[in-house]
mmCIF file of C-alpha atoms and ligand atoms in Angstrom:
data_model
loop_
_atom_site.group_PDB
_atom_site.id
_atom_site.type_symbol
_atom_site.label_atom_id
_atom_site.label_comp_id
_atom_site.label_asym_id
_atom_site.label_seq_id
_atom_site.Cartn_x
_atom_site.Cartn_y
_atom_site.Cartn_z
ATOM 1 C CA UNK A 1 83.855 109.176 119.075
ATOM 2 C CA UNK A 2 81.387 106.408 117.684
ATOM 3 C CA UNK A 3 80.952 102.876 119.163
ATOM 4 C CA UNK A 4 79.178 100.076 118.402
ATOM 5 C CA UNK A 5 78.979 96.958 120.710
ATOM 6 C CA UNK A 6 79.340 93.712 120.741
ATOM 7 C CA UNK A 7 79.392 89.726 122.323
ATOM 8 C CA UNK A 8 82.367 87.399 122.221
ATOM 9 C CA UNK A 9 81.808 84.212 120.328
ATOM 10 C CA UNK A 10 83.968 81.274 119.296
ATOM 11 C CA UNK A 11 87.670 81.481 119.718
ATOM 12 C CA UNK A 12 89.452 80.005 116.725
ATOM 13 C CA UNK A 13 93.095 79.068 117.076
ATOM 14 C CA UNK A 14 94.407 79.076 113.479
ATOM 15 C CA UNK A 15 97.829 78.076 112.025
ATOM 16 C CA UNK A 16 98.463 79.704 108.904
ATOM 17 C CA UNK A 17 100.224 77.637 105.987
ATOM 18 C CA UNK A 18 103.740 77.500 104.948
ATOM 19 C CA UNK A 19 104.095 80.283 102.293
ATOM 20 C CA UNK A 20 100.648 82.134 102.832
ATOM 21 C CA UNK A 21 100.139 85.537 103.023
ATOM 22 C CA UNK A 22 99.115 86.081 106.186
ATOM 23 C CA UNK A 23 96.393 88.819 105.774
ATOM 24 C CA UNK A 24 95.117 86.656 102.587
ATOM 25 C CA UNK A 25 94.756 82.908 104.469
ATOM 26 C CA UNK A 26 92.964 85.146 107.928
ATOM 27 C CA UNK A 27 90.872 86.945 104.676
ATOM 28 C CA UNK A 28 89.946 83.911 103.039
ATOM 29 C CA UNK A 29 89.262 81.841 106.050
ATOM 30 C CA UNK A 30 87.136 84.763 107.705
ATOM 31 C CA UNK A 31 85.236 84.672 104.159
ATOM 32 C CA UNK A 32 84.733 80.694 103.762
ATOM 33 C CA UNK A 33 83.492 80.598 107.532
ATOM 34 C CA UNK A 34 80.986 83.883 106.995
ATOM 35 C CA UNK A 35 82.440 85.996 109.933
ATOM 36 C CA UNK A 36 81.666 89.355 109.103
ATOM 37 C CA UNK A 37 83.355 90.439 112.271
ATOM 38 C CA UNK A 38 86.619 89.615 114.413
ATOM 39 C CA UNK A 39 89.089 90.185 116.734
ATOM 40 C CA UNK A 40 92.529 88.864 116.176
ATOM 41 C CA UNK A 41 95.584 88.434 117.468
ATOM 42 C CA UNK A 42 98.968 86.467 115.462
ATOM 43 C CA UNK A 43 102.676 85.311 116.383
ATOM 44 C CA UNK A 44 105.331 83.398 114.343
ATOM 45 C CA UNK A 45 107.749 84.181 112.125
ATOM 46 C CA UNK A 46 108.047 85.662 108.446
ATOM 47 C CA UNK A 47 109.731 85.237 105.763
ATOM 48 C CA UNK A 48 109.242 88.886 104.580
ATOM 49 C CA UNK A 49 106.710 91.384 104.437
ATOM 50 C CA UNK A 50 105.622 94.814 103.327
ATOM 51 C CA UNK A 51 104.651 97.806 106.118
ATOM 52 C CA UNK A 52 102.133 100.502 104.718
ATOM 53 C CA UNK A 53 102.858 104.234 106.220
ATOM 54 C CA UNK A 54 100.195 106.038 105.324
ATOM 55 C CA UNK A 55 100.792 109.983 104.606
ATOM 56 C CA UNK A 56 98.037 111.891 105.854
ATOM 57 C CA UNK A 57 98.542 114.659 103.826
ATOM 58 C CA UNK A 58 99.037 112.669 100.382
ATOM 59 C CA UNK A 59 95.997 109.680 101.608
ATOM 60 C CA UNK A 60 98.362 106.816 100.562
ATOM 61 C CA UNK A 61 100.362 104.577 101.916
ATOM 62 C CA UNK A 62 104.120 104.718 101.404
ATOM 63 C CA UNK A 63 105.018 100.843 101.305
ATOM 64 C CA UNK A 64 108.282 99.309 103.464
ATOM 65 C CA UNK A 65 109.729 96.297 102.077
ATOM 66 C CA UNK A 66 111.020 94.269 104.952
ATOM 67 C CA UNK A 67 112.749 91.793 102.700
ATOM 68 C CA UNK A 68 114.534 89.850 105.381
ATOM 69 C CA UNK A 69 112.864 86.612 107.719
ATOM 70 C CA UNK A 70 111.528 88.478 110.984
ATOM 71 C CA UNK A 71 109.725 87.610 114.307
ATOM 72 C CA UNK A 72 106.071 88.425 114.693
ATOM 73 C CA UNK A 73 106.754 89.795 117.925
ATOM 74 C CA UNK A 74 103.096 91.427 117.987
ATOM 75 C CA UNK A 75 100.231 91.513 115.427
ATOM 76 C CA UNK A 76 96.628 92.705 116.115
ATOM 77 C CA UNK A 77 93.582 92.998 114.065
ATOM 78 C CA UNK A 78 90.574 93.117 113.063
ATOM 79 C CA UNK A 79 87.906 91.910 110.765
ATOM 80 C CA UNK A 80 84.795 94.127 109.041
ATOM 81 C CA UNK A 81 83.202 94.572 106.121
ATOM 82 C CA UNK A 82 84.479 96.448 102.904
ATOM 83 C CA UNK A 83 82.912 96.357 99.523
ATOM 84 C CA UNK A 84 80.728 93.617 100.767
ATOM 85 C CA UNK A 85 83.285 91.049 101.567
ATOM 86 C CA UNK A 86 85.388 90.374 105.202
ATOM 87 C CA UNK A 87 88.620 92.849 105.361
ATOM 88 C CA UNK A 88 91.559 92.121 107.574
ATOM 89 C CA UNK A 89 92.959 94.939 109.334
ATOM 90 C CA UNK A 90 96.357 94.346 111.183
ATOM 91 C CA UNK A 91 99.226 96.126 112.438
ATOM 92 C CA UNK A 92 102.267 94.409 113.509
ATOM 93 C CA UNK A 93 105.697 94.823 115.170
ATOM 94 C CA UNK A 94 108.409 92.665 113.507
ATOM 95 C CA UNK A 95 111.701 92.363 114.783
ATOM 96 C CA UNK A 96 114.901 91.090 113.085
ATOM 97 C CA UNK A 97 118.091 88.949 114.073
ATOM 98 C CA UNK A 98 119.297 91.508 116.467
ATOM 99 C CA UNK A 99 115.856 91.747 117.932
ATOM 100 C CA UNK A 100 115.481 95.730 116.336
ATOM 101 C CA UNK A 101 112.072 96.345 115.326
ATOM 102 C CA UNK A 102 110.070 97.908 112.726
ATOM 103 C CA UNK A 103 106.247 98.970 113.057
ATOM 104 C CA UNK A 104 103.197 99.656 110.985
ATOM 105 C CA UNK A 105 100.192 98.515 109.100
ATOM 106 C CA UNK A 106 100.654 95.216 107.291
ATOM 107 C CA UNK A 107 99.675 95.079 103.802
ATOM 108 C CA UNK A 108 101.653 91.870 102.785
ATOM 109 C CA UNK A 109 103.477 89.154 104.795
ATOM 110 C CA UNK A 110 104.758 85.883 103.590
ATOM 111 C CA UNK A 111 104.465 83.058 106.298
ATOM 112 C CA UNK A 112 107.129 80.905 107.477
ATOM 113 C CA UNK A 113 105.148 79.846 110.306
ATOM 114 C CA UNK A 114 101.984 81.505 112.702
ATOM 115 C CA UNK A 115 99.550 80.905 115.106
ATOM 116 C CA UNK A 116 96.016 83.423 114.329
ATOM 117 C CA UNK A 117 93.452 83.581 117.538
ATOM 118 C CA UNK A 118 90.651 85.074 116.191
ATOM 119 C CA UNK A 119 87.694 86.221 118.315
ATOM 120 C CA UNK A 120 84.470 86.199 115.971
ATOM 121 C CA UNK A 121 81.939 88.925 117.462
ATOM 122 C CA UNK A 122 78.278 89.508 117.557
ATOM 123 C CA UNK A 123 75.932 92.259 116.977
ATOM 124 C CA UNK A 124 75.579 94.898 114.571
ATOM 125 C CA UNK A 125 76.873 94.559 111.338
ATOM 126 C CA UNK A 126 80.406 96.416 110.994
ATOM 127 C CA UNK A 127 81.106 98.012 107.336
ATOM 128 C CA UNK A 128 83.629 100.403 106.265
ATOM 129 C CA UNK A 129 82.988 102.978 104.155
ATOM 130 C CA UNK A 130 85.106 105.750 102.150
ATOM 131 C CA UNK A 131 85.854 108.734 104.085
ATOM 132 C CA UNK A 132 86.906 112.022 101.909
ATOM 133 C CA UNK A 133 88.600 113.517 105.714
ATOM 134 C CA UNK A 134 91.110 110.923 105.537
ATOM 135 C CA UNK A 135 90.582 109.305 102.209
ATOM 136 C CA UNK A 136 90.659 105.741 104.295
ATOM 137 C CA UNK A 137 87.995 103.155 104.837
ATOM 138 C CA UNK A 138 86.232 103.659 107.732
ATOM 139 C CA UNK A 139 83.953 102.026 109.613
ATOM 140 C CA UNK A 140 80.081 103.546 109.817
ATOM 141 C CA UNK A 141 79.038 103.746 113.458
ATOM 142 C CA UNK A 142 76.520 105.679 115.304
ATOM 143 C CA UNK A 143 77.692 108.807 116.521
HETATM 144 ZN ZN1 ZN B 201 96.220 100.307 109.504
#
């Protein structure tokens, strides 16, 4: 286990544009305000998205087209640094007409309508770095 610690700072209550990718517009916004690291949490609806599995013994993600409008029934996230620039992080669970729901990493969502709260967090900066274990990005804390 590592840990690093931090202080809560400003809430921002976000609602992401018509169309957007959500992981993009929290991305971009987290980039144009210079918050390095976050907290976040989303709800709304989509009007489809793609779910990353990731194989641990192959290190990539197997992609799940969820090519239907869906329910953000739970997204959280967070924000670091990667390659010098803020990187969204978010899992979600989406659920469909019948309220079934599917589960995983979010690598692409296109927004028909959501609410972000992101916490923006002080202290130490937080930077993900290659790991050759797991072949993901992870982040460098002290040990
Ligand atoms: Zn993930």
């Amino acid at each position: 286990m590592s840990k690093l610690e931090y202080k809560s700072g400003s809430l921002i209550m976000m609602r992401v544009s018509h169309n957007a990718d959500l992981i993009q517009q929290i991305t971009d916004f987290a980039a144009s305000r210079n918050i390095e690291t976050a907290t976040f949490t989303a709800i709304g609806a989509l009007k489809r998205a793609t779910l990353g599995y990731y194989d641990q013994n192959g290190h990539q993600y197997n992609e799940i087209d969820i090519g239907s409008a869906c329910e953000i029934a739970s997204c959280i996230g967070n924000i670091s640094i990667k390659d010098g620039a803020p990187f969204a992080h978010a899992h979600v669970v989406l659920s469909d007409d019948e309220a079934n729901t599917k589960a995983g990493h979010l690598l692409r969502a296109t927004v028909f309508a959501a609410e972000v709260h992101i916490t923006v967090l002080n202290g130490p900066k937080l930077e993900r770095k290659y790991d050759d274990v797991t072949g993901l990005s992870l982040w460098q804390t002290k040990d």
